């Protein structure tokens, strides 16, 4: 991650809910849009499938960010409908940076997706990354960049530490107990697309962050598992909180 990218991410504010997220990222577009922001979000707990097993996992949204989808040039003053491939489910970059299959059931969207407009990739939950066709209307003249908002989630998969080698970016933390003296938890990130698609004039556009940049900033540099703190934290009481299970 470059020093410039570090400075950009360091300037991100913490916001909450889709209204604040979209207002912060896009604002009134007098200046350039903002490529991302930190999120205050609730932790949820449930089974996440990693490889061939289900693991009890805490999940919390930590960052919203813009993914560039397309650039459209309109030479004249005309209304134009551009057909684009909208991502559903996991961001495409997630599935290429993890060397195993990961999935979340439909209950995750119902419990964790409130107020964040996240999408699923099938009727049974999030099982990869898919695309669908959607038309976006713009009016020329001008050049427009089309962005989709994605939500980066941090996960703590309990006892899954031995699977860390399957992830490009991951942390582990030993948390032994009387029942599990060798317990080692796994911390990693995924990203889920939202239904928010926005065209932005080129003069107001901003270079998007890479998935590598986000994982480095949020997980590797932005979180300390030992103190459960940093730019975000996990609310472990979600395990015992009604309405926080999926």
Short mmCIF file of C-alpha atoms in Angstrom, two decimals:
data_model
loop_
_atom_site.label_atom_id
_atom_site.label_comp_id
_atom_site.label_asym_id
_atom_site.label_seq_id
_atom_site.Cartn_x
_atom_site.Cartn_y
_atom_site.Cartn_z
CA UNK A 1 0.00 0.00 0.00
CA UNK A 2 1.44 3.34 -1.05
CA UNK A 3 1.92 6.28 1.32
CA UNK A 4 -0.67 8.22 -0.71
CA UNK A 5 -3.25 5.47 -0.22
CA UNK A 6 -2.46 5.33 3.50
CA UNK A 7 -3.12 9.08 3.78
CA UNK A 8 -6.40 8.77 1.88
CA UNK A 9 -7.68 5.94 4.10
CA UNK A 10 -6.46 7.70 7.26
CA UNK A 11 -8.76 10.59 6.35
CA UNK A 12 -11.89 8.43 6.16
CA UNK A 13 -14.60 9.14 8.72
CA UNK A 14 -16.77 6.59 10.56
CA UNK A 15 -20.42 6.63 9.45
CA UNK A 16 -23.48 4.46 10.05
CA UNK A 17 -26.21 3.12 7.74
CA UNK A 18 -26.74 3.44 3.99
CA UNK A 19 -27.92 7.08 4.12
CA UNK A 20 -24.77 8.29 5.87
CA UNK A 21 -22.57 6.04 3.72
CA UNK A 22 -23.96 7.32 0.42
CA UNK A 23 -24.01 10.94 1.60
CA UNK A 24 -20.37 10.68 2.70
CA UNK A 25 -19.12 8.89 -0.43
CA UNK A 26 -21.00 10.94 -3.02
CA UNK A 27 -22.10 14.10 -1.17
CA UNK A 28 -23.16 16.90 -3.48
CA UNK A 29 -20.28 16.09 -5.87
CA UNK A 30 -19.10 19.70 -5.93
CA UNK A 31 -15.65 18.26 -5.33
CA UNK A 32 -14.56 14.70 -6.04
CA UNK A 33 -16.35 11.73 -4.54
CA UNK A 34 -14.71 9.93 -1.61
CA UNK A 35 -13.48 6.39 -2.40
CA UNK A 36 -14.41 4.90 0.97
CA UNK A 37 -15.37 5.31 4.62
CA UNK A 38 -15.23 3.38 7.87
CA UNK A 39 -18.50 1.95 9.20
CA UNK A 40 -20.05 1.67 12.64
CA UNK A 41 -21.93 -1.62 12.38
CA UNK A 42 -23.43 -4.36 14.52
CA UNK A 43 -21.69 -7.71 14.99
CA UNK A 44 -23.66 -10.84 14.09
CA UNK A 45 -22.90 -14.48 14.84
CA UNK A 46 -23.64 -17.64 12.88
CA UNK A 47 -22.17 -20.46 10.83
CA UNK A 48 -19.94 -19.55 7.90
CA UNK A 49 -18.90 -22.28 5.53
CA UNK A 50 -15.16 -22.28 4.86
CA UNK A 51 -14.04 -25.15 2.67
CA UNK A 52 -16.01 -28.24 3.66
CA UNK A 53 -16.99 -27.24 7.20
CA UNK A 54 -19.18 -24.73 9.00
CA UNK A 55 -17.45 -22.53 11.56
CA UNK A 56 -19.08 -20.39 14.24
CA UNK A 57 -18.20 -16.90 13.02
CA UNK A 58 -18.54 -13.31 14.22
CA UNK A 59 -19.01 -10.81 11.36
CA UNK A 60 -19.03 -7.01 11.38
CA UNK A 61 -19.09 -4.42 8.55
CA UNK A 62 -16.00 -2.20 8.74
CA UNK A 63 -15.72 -0.22 5.50
CA UNK A 64 -17.77 0.92 2.50
CA UNK A 65 -15.91 1.63 -0.72
CA UNK A 66 -16.41 2.38 -4.40
CA UNK A 67 -15.77 -0.16 -7.15
CA UNK A 68 -15.37 1.24 -10.67
CA UNK A 69 -17.64 -0.53 -13.14
CA UNK A 70 -17.47 1.35 -16.43
CA UNK A 71 -16.55 4.63 -18.14
CA UNK A 72 -19.06 6.16 -20.57
CA UNK A 73 -18.42 9.06 -22.96
CA UNK A 74 -21.39 11.05 -24.29
CA UNK A 75 -20.35 13.61 -26.94
CA UNK A 76 -23.70 15.41 -27.21
CA UNK A 77 -26.55 16.61 -24.99
CA UNK A 78 -28.57 13.43 -25.08
CA UNK A 79 -30.05 11.06 -22.54
CA UNK A 80 -28.38 7.67 -22.70
CA UNK A 81 -29.11 4.34 -21.04
CA UNK A 82 -25.95 2.35 -20.43
CA UNK A 83 -26.24 -1.37 -19.80
CA UNK A 84 -23.79 -2.56 -17.17
CA UNK A 85 -22.96 -5.83 -15.42
CA UNK A 86 -23.88 -5.33 -11.76
CA UNK A 87 -22.21 -7.56 -9.17
CA UNK A 88 -24.33 -9.59 -6.75
CA UNK A 89 -23.00 -11.37 -3.68
CA UNK A 90 -19.28 -11.33 -2.98
CA UNK A 91 -17.11 -8.78 -4.76
CA UNK A 92 -15.30 -10.49 -7.63
CA UNK A 93 -11.92 -9.65 -6.08
CA UNK A 94 -12.80 -11.69 -2.97
CA UNK A 95 -13.25 -14.95 -4.82
CA UNK A 96 -9.86 -14.58 -6.50
CA UNK A 97 -7.93 -13.92 -3.26
CA UNK A 98 -9.16 -16.91 -1.21
CA UNK A 99 -8.05 -20.44 -2.01
CA UNK A 100 -11.24 -22.15 -0.86
CA UNK A 101 -15.01 -21.80 -1.08
CA UNK A 102 -16.75 -19.58 1.47
CA UNK A 103 -20.47 -19.02 1.87
CA UNK A 104 -23.11 -17.39 4.06
CA UNK A 105 -26.75 -18.47 4.32
CA UNK A 106 -29.82 -16.35 3.63
CA UNK A 107 -30.15 -15.60 7.33
CA UNK A 108 -26.98 -13.48 7.18
CA UNK A 109 -28.58 -11.00 4.78
CA UNK A 110 -31.70 -10.73 6.93
CA UNK A 111 -29.75 -10.12 10.15
CA UNK A 112 -26.59 -8.33 8.98
CA UNK A 113 -27.77 -6.53 5.86
CA UNK A 114 -30.21 -4.17 7.49
CA UNK A 115 -29.59 -0.62 6.32
CA UNK A 116 -26.63 -1.55 4.10
CA UNK A 117 -28.43 -2.68 0.89
CA UNK A 118 -26.20 -5.75 0.46
CA UNK A 119 -27.10 -8.24 -2.26
CA UNK A 120 -27.08 -12.01 -2.43
CA UNK A 121 -25.73 -14.17 -5.24
CA UNK A 122 -28.45 -16.85 -5.09
CA UNK A 123 -31.79 -17.51 -3.45
CA UNK A 124 -29.94 -19.46 -0.77
CA UNK A 125 -27.53 -16.74 0.33
CA UNK A 126 -24.05 -15.64 -0.63
CA UNK A 127 -22.12 -18.38 -2.41
CA UNK A 128 -19.70 -16.54 -4.67
CA UNK A 129 -19.91 -13.64 -7.09
CA UNK A 130 -22.48 -13.33 -9.88
CA UNK A 131 -23.54 -10.54 -12.23
CA UNK A 132 -26.82 -9.26 -13.60
CA UNK A 133 -27.62 -6.73 -16.29
CA UNK A 134 -28.92 -3.29 -15.31
CA UNK A 135 -29.46 -0.05 -17.23
CA UNK A 136 -28.26 3.30 -15.88
CA UNK A 137 -29.48 6.60 -17.36
CA UNK A 138 -27.10 9.53 -17.90
CA UNK A 139 -27.34 12.81 -19.78
CA UNK A 140 -24.48 14.22 -21.84
CA UNK A 141 -22.33 15.78 -22.89
CA UNK A 142 -19.54 14.50 -20.71
CA UNK A 143 -17.58 11.52 -19.50
CA UNK A 144 -18.97 9.50 -16.62
CA UNK A 145 -17.51 6.86 -14.33
CA UNK A 146 -20.03 4.38 -12.94
CA UNK A 147 -19.41 3.09 -9.41
CA UNK A 148 -20.97 0.37 -7.28
CA UNK A 149 -20.77 0.57 -3.48
CA UNK A 150 -19.36 -2.53 -1.76
CA UNK A 151 -19.24 -3.32 1.97
CA UNK A 152 -16.10 -4.87 3.49
CA UNK A 153 -16.80 -7.29 6.35
CA UNK A 154 -14.37 -8.53 8.98
CA UNK A 155 -14.87 -12.06 10.27
CA UNK A 156 -13.62 -14.01 13.28
CA UNK A 157 -14.08 -17.72 12.58
CA UNK A 158 -13.69 -19.46 15.93
CA UNK A 159 -11.20 -22.35 16.01
CA UNK A 160 -10.45 -21.93 12.28
CA UNK A 161 -6.88 -20.65 12.73
CA UNK A 162 -5.33 -23.64 10.88
CA UNK A 163 -7.04 -22.39 7.69
CA UNK A 164 -5.13 -19.09 7.62
CA UNK A 165 -2.92 -20.29 4.76
CA UNK A 166 -5.96 -20.26 2.45
CA UNK A 167 -6.27 -16.47 2.70
CA UNK A 168 -3.95 -13.86 1.22
CA UNK A 169 -4.55 -11.64 4.25
CA UNK A 170 -5.38 -13.20 7.62
CA UNK A 171 -4.57 -13.06 11.32
CA UNK A 172 -4.82 -15.72 14.00
CA UNK A 173 -5.16 -15.41 17.74
CA UNK A 174 -4.83 -18.16 20.35
CA UNK A 175 -7.82 -18.24 22.68
CA UNK A 176 -7.49 -21.43 24.76
CA UNK A 177 -10.24 -22.57 27.09
CA UNK A 178 -10.87 -25.56 29.33
CA UNK A 179 -12.95 -27.18 26.60
CA UNK A 180 -10.65 -26.14 23.74
CA UNK A 181 -7.06 -25.79 25.00
CA UNK A 182 -5.73 -25.54 21.43
CA UNK A 183 -8.32 -23.06 20.14
CA UNK A 184 -6.97 -20.57 17.60
CA UNK A 185 -9.35 -18.13 15.94
CA UNK A 186 -9.05 -16.90 12.35
CA UNK A 187 -9.56 -13.27 11.32
CA UNK A 188 -10.11 -12.42 7.66
CA UNK A 189 -12.20 -10.19 5.40
CA UNK A 190 -14.79 -10.50 2.66
CA UNK A 191 -16.65 -7.89 0.66
CA UNK A 192 -20.27 -7.89 -0.47
CA UNK A 193 -21.78 -5.78 -3.25
CA UNK A 194 -24.70 -3.44 -2.56
CA UNK A 195 -27.53 -2.34 -4.83
CA UNK A 196 -26.19 1.24 -4.93
CA UNK A 197 -25.01 2.18 -8.45
CA UNK A 198 -24.07 5.80 -9.17
CA UNK A 199 -22.71 7.53 -12.33
CA UNK A 200 -20.26 10.34 -11.55
CA UNK A 201 -18.91 13.01 -13.90
CA UNK A 202 -15.23 12.43 -14.61
CA UNK A 203 -14.23 15.78 -13.08
CA UNK A 204 -15.77 14.61 -9.77
CA UNK A 205 -14.46 11.04 -9.92
CA UNK A 206 -11.86 9.44 -7.66
CA UNK A 207 -9.50 6.52 -8.14
CA UNK A 208 -10.92 3.44 -6.40
CA UNK A 209 -9.08 1.54 -3.68
CA UNK A 210 -7.86 -1.97 -4.39
CA UNK A 211 -9.06 -4.95 -2.35
CA UNK A 212 -5.46 -5.46 -1.25
CA UNK A 213 -5.32 -1.87 0.06
CA UNK A 214 -8.53 -2.35 2.03
CA UNK A 215 -7.39 -5.60 3.65
CA UNK A 216 -4.00 -4.15 4.54
CA UNK A 217 -5.55 -1.01 6.05
CA UNK A 218 -8.50 -2.59 7.85
CA UNK A 219 -7.17 -5.97 8.96
CA UNK A 220 -3.39 -6.07 8.93
CA UNK A 221 -2.81 -2.50 10.17
CA UNK A 222 -6.21 -1.40 11.47
CA UNK A 223 -7.06 -4.15 13.96
CA UNK A 224 -5.37 -5.73 16.98
CA UNK A 225 -6.96 -9.06 17.94
CA UNK A 226 -5.28 -9.12 21.35
CA UNK A 227 -7.07 -5.98 22.53
CA UNK A 228 -10.01 -6.29 20.10
CA UNK A 229 -9.49 -2.72 18.98
CA UNK A 230 -8.27 -0.39 16.29
CA UNK A 231 -10.38 1.10 13.50
CA UNK A 232 -13.11 -1.41 14.35
CA UNK A 233 -13.93 -4.06 16.94
CA UNK A 234 -16.00 -7.22 17.32
CA UNK A 235 -18.87 -7.34 19.80
CA UNK A 236 -18.48 -10.86 21.16
CA UNK A 237 -21.72 -10.50 23.12
CA UNK A 238 -23.50 -11.11 19.80
CA UNK A 239 -23.20 -14.82 20.65
CA UNK A 240 -25.73 -14.32 23.46
CA UNK A 241 -27.77 -11.47 21.96
CA UNK A 242 -31.24 -12.21 20.53
CA UNK A 243 -31.55 -10.91 16.99
CA UNK A 244 -27.81 -11.12 16.35
CA UNK A 245 -27.81 -14.75 15.17
CA UNK A 246 -28.33 -16.05 11.65
#
